[in-house]
C-alpha positions as protocol buffer text, in pm:
chain_id: "A"
residue {
  index: 1
  type: MET
  ca { x: -179 y: -798 z: -23146 }
}
residue {
  index: 2
  type: PRO
  ca { x: 71 y: -681 z: -22903 }
}
residue {
  index: 3
  type: ASP
  ca { x: 416 y: -672 z: -23055 }
}
residue {
  index: 4
  type: ASP
  ca { x: 695 y: -859 z: -22940 }
}
residue {
  index: 5
  type: PRO
  ca { x: 990 y: -803 z: -23126 }
}
residue {
  index: 6
  type: SER
  ca { x: 1165 y: -1070 z: -22969 }
}
residue {
  index: 7
  type: GLY
  ca { x: 927 y: -1300 z: -23182 }
}
residue {
  index: 8
  type: HIS
  ca { x: 954 y: -1129 z: -23546 }
}
residue {
  index: 9
  type: PRO
  ca { x: 1133 y: -1321 z: -23788 }
}
residue {
  index: 10
  type: ILE
  ca { x: 1441 y: -1072 z: -23837 }
}
residue {
  index: 11
  type: HIS
  ca { x: 1515 y: -1133 z: -23463 }
}
residue {
  index: 12
  type: LEU
  ca { x: 1486 y: -1470 z: -23440 }
}
residue {
  index: 13
  type: LEU
  ca { x: 1700 y: -1500 z: -23765 }
}
residue {
  index: 14
  type: ARG
  ca { x: 1964 y: -1296 z: -23550 }
}
residue {
  index: 15
  type: ARG
  ca { x: 1904 y: -1534 z: -23279 }
}
residue {
  index: 16
  type: ARG
  ca { x: 1959 y: -1829 z: -23521 }
}
residue {
  index: 17
  type: MET
  ca { x: 2274 y: -1664 z: -23641 }
}
residue {
  index: 18
  type: GLY
  ca { x: 2439 y: -1624 z: -23313 }
}
residue {
  index: 19
  type: ASN
  ca { x: 2344 y: -1236 z: -23294 }
}
residue {
  index: 20
  type: ARG
  ca { x: 2574 y: -1175 z: -23544 }
}
residue {
  index: 21
  type: ARG
  ca { x: 2473 y: -832 z: -23734 }
}
residue {
  index: 22
  type: GLU
  ca { x: 2490 y: -949 z: -24024 }
}
residue {
  index: 23
  type: THR
  ca { x: 2239 y: -786 z: -24369 }
}
residue {
  index: 24
  type: ASP
  ca { x: 1896 y: -922 z: -24354 }
}
residue {
  index: 25
  type: ALA
  ca { x: 1882 y: -776 z: -24761 }
}
residue {
  index: 26
  type: LEU
  ca { x: 1761 y: -1183 z: -24841 }
}
residue {
  index: 27
  type: LEU
  ca { x: 1461 y: -1115 z: -24693 }
}
residue {
  index: 28
  type: ARG
  ca { x: 1362 y: -820 z: -24816 }
}
residue {
  index: 29
  type: PRO
  ca { x: 1501 y: -808 z: -25163 }
}
residue {
  index: 30
  type: ALA
  ca { x: 1455 y: -454 z: -25374 }
}
residue {
  index: 31
  type: ILE
  ca { x: 1185 y: -439 z: -25601 }
}
residue {
  index: 32
  type: SER
  ca { x: 1201 y: -176 z: -25904 }
}
residue {
  index: 33
  type: PRO
  ca { x: 874 y: 26 z: -25910 }
}
residue {
  index: 34
  type: ASP
  ca { x: 858 y: -130 z: -26281 }
}
residue {
  index: 35
  type: ALA
  ca { x: 820 y: -493 z: -26203 }
}
residue {
  index: 36
  type: PHE
  ca { x: 499 y: -399 z: -25944 }
}
residue {
  index: 37
  type: ASP
  ca { x: 240 y: -461 z: -26233 }
}
residue {
  index: 38
  type: SER
  ca { x: 444 y: -811 z: -26333 }
}
residue {
  index: 39
  type: LEU
  ca { x: 390 y: -905 z: -25943 }
}
residue {
  index: 40
  type: ARG
  ca { x: 90 y: -871 z: -25827 }
}
residue {
  index: 41
  type: CYS
  ca { x: -149 y: -1143 z: -25717 }
}
residue {
  index: 42
  type: THR
  ca { x: -400 y: -1212 z: -25466 }
}
residue {
  index: 43
  type: LEU
  ca { x: -199 y: -1178 z: -25156 }
}
residue {
  index: 44
  type: THR
  ca { x: -25 y: -840 z: -25294 }
}
residue {
  index: 45
  type: ASP
  ca { x: -374 y: -712 z: -25335 }
}
residue {
  index: 46
  type: ARG
  ca { x: -479 y: -852 z: -24998 }
}
residue {
  index: 47
  type: ILE
  ca { x: -146 y: -665 z: -24846 }
}
residue {
  index: 48
  type: SER
  ca { x: -237 y: -337 z: -24989 }
}
residue {
  index: 49
  type: LYS
  ca { x: -612 y: -376 z: -24866 }
}
residue {
  index: 50
  type: LEU
  ca { x: -470 y: -443 z: -24503 }
}
residue {
  index: 51
  type: GLY
  ca { x: -270 y: -145 z: -24574 }
}
residue {
  index: 52
  type: ILE
  ca { x: -508 y: 94 z: -24640 }
}
residue {
  index: 53
  type: ILE
  ca { x: -768 y: -20 z: -24377 }
}
residue {
  index: 54
  type: HIS
  ca { x: -457 y: 58 z: -24134 }
}
residue {
  index: 55
  type: GLN
  ca { x: -412 y: 377 z: -24285 }
}
residue {
  index: 56
  type: GLU
  ca { x: -769 y: 486 z: -24271 }
}
residue {
  index: 57
  type: ASN
  ca { x: -855 y: 385 z: -23918 }
}
residue {
  index: 58
  type: GLU
  ca { x: -734 y: 530 z: -23617 }
}
residue {
  index: 59
  type: GLU
  ca { x: -803 y: 194 z: -23363 }
}
residue {
  index: 60
  type: LEU
  ca { x: -535 y: 44 z: -23498 }
}
residue {
  index: 61
  type: HIS
  ca { x: -290 y: 248 z: -23471 }
}
residue {
  index: 62
  type: MET
  ca { x: -352 y: 389 z: -23098 }
}
residue {
  index: 63
  type: GLY
  ca { x: -643 y: 157 z: -23007 }
}
residue {
  index: 64
  type: ARG
  ca { x: -673 y: -21 z: -22705 }
}
residue {
  index: 65
  type: TYR
  ca { x: -651 y: -410 z: -22754 }
}
residue {
  index: 66
  type: GLN
  ca { x: -871 y: -658 z: -22584 }
}
residue {
  index: 67
  type: GLU
  ca { x: -878 y: -1031 z: -22670 }
}
residue {
  index: 68
  type: LEU
  ca { x: -1224 y: -1128 z: -22768 }
}
residue {
  index: 69
  type: LEU
  ca { x: -1185 y: -1494 z: -22886 }
}
residue {
  index: 70
  type: LEU
  ca { x: -914 y: -1804 z: -22831 }
}
residue {
  index: 71
  type: THR
  ca { x: -939 y: -2143 z: -22926 }
}
residue {
  index: 72
  type: ASN
  ca { x: -616 y: -2393 z: -23014 }
}
residue {
  index: 73
  type: ARG
  ca { x: -689 y: -2261 z: -23405 }
}
residue {
  index: 74
  type: GLN
  ca { x: -867 y: -1954 z: -23402 }
}
residue {
  index: 75
  type: TYR
  ca { x: -822 y: -1591 z: -23280 }
}
residue {
  index: 76
  type: ALA
  ca { x: -1011 y: -1285 z: -23283 }
}
residue {
  index: 77
  type: PHE
  ca { x: -925 y: -945 z: -23097 }
}
residue {
  index: 78
  type: ALA
  ca { x: -1087 y: -557 z: -23114 }
}
residue {
  index: 79
  type: ARG
  ca { x: -890 y: -249 z: -23124 }
}
residue {
  index: 80
  type: HIS
  ca { x: -1091 y: 12 z: -22942 }
}
residue {
  index: 81
  type: GLY
  ca { x: -1137 y: 376 z: -23104 }
}
residue {
  index: 82
  type: GLU
  ca { x: -1320 y: 631 z: -22858 }
}
residue {
  index: 83
  type: HIS
  ca { x: -1700 y: 559 z: -23001 }
}
residue {
  index: 84
  type: SER
  ca { x: -1633 y: 235 z: -23232 }
}
residue {
  index: 85
  type: LEU
  ca { x: -1401 y: -96 z: -23262 }
}
residue {
  index: 86
  type: ILE
  ca { x: -1243 y: -286 z: -23513 }
}
residue {
  index: 87
  type: ILE
  ca { x: -1216 y: -693 z: -23500 }
}
residue {
  index: 88
  type: THR
  ca { x: -990 y: -907 z: -23627 }
}
residue {
  index: 89
  type: ALA
  ca { x: -1015 y: -1285 z: -23673 }
}
residue {
  index: 90
  type: LEU
  ca { x: -769 y: -1521 z: -23794 }
}
residue {
  index: 91
  type: ASN
  ca { x: -849 y: -1882 z: -23887 }
}
residue {
  index: 92
  type: ASN
  ca { x: -501 y: -2114 z: -23827 }
}
residue {
  index: 93
  type: ASP
  ca { x: -704 y: -2455 z: -23906 }
}
residue {
  index: 94
  type: ASP
  ca { x: -684 y: -2577 z: -24265 }
}
residue {
  index: 95
  type: ASN
  ca { x: -1076 y: -2637 z: -24250 }
}
residue {
  index: 96
  type: GLU
  ca { x: -1344 y: -2400 z: -24306 }
}
residue {
  index: 97
  type: ALA
  ca { x: -1445 y: -2254 z: -23935 }
}
residue {
  index: 98
  type: VAL
  ca { x: -1756 y: -2054 z: -23780 }
}
residue {
  index: 99
  type: LEU
  ca { x: -1693 y: -1808 z: -23476 }
}
residue {
  index: 100
  type: ASN
  ca { x: -1905 y: -1677 z: -23252 }
}
residue {
  index: 101
  type: ILE
  ca { x: -1751 y: -1345 z: -23123 }
}
residue {
  index: 102
  type: PRO
  ca { x: -1861 y: -1144 z: -22871 }
}
residue {
  index: 103
  type: VAL
  ca { x: -1888 y: -793 z: -22952 }
}
residue {
  index: 104
  type: PRO
  ca { x: -1805 y: -525 z: -22673 }
}
residue {
  index: 105
  type: MET
  ca { x: -2027 y: -254 z: -22698 }
}
residue {
  index: 106
  type: ALA
  ca { x: -2380 y: -212 z: -22810 }
}
residue {
  index: 107
  type: ALA
  ca { x: -2470 y: -258 z: -23193 }
}
residue {
  index: 108
  type: SER
  ca { x: -2662 y: -422 z: -23439 }
}
residue {
  index: 109
  type: GLN
  ca { x: -2421 y: -456 z: -23735 }
}
residue {
  index: 110
  type: ALA
  ca { x: -2087 y: -478 z: -23818 }
}
residue {
  index: 111
  type: VAL
  ca { x: -1893 y: -370 z: -24162 }
}
residue {
  index: 112
  type: ASN
  ca { x: -1663 y: -642 z: -24292 }
}
residue {
  index: 113
  type: LEU
  ca { x: -1349 y: -347 z: -24429 }
}
residue {
  index: 114
  type: LEU
  ca { x: -1193 y: -629 z: -24611 }
}
residue {
  index: 115
  type: GLU
  ca { x: -1518 y: -681 z: -24872 }
}
residue {
  index: 116
  type: ASP
  ca { x: -1625 y: -345 z: -24943 }
}
residue {
  index: 117
  type: GLY
  ca { x: -1805 y: -263 z: -24666 }
}
residue {
  index: 118
  type: GLU
  ca { x: -2025 y: -599 z: -24647 }
}
residue {
  index: 119
  type: ILE
  ca { x: -2248 y: -557 z: -24377 }
}
residue {
  index: 120
  type: LEU
  ca { x: -2272 y: -832 z: -24107 }
}
residue {
  index: 121
  type: PRO
  ca { x: -2553 y: -826 z: -23833 }
}
residue {
  index: 122
  type: ILE
  ca { x: -2482 y: -872 z: -23450 }
}
residue {
  index: 123
  type: ARG
  ca { x: -2746 y: -1111 z: -23312 }
}
residue {
  index: 124
  type: ASP
  ca { x: -2762 y: -1147 z: -22918 }
}
residue {
  index: 125
  type: GLY
  ca { x: -2401 y: -948 z: -22902 }
}
residue {
  index: 126
  type: LYS
  ca { x: -2226 y: -1161 z: -23097 }
}
residue {
  index: 127
  type: LEU
  ca { x: -2092 y: -1171 z: -23447 }
}
residue {
  index: 128
  type: GLN
  ca { x: -2102 y: -1475 z: -23663 }
}
residue {
  index: 129
  type: ILE
  ca { x: -1855 y: -1511 z: -23904 }
}
residue {
  index: 130
  type: THR
  ca { x: -1727 y: -1817 z: -24136 }
}
residue {
  index: 131
  type: LEU
  ca { x: -1349 y: -1797 z: -24217 }
}
residue {
  index: 132
  type: LYS
  ca { x: -1188 y: -2049 z: -24464 }
}
residue {
  index: 133
  type: GLY
  ca { x: -912 y: -2246 z: -24361 }
}
residue {
  index: 134
  type: CYS
  ca { x: -587 y: -2025 z: -24315 }
}
residue {
  index: 135
  type: ASP
  ca { x: -788 y: -1731 z: -24368 }
}
residue {
  index: 136
  type: GLY
  ca { x: -841 y: -1394 z: -24131 }
}
residue {
  index: 137
  type: ALA
  ca { x: -1111 y: -1133 z: -24177 }
}
């Protein structure tokens, strides 16, 4: 998503603090590498997976942004590469949602990068995915 630095949590915190340049160390506590294994959980695994996907896919660094779907609770966008694109979909609702996302290029299938290469069909130019509440793909 396009980044608006004024909406970043640290900027918001600084605004609430009267824009004082105090430390934000409490937002980013130091963690010893010795503690990594004991702090591992589904959230840290997901963050790690997202980092790997970002590192391996140029579309996410330099790709052209395109909004594909927007409702009051779901959102999907694409980042375009030269001959490919990556679609990101988010469900901000507590309930499961089925999204029919238009795919802005000719394709018959998509690969779910979060689910180790699961193949998803594209039918009539749309990718249908089901997202759990407060989840993304």
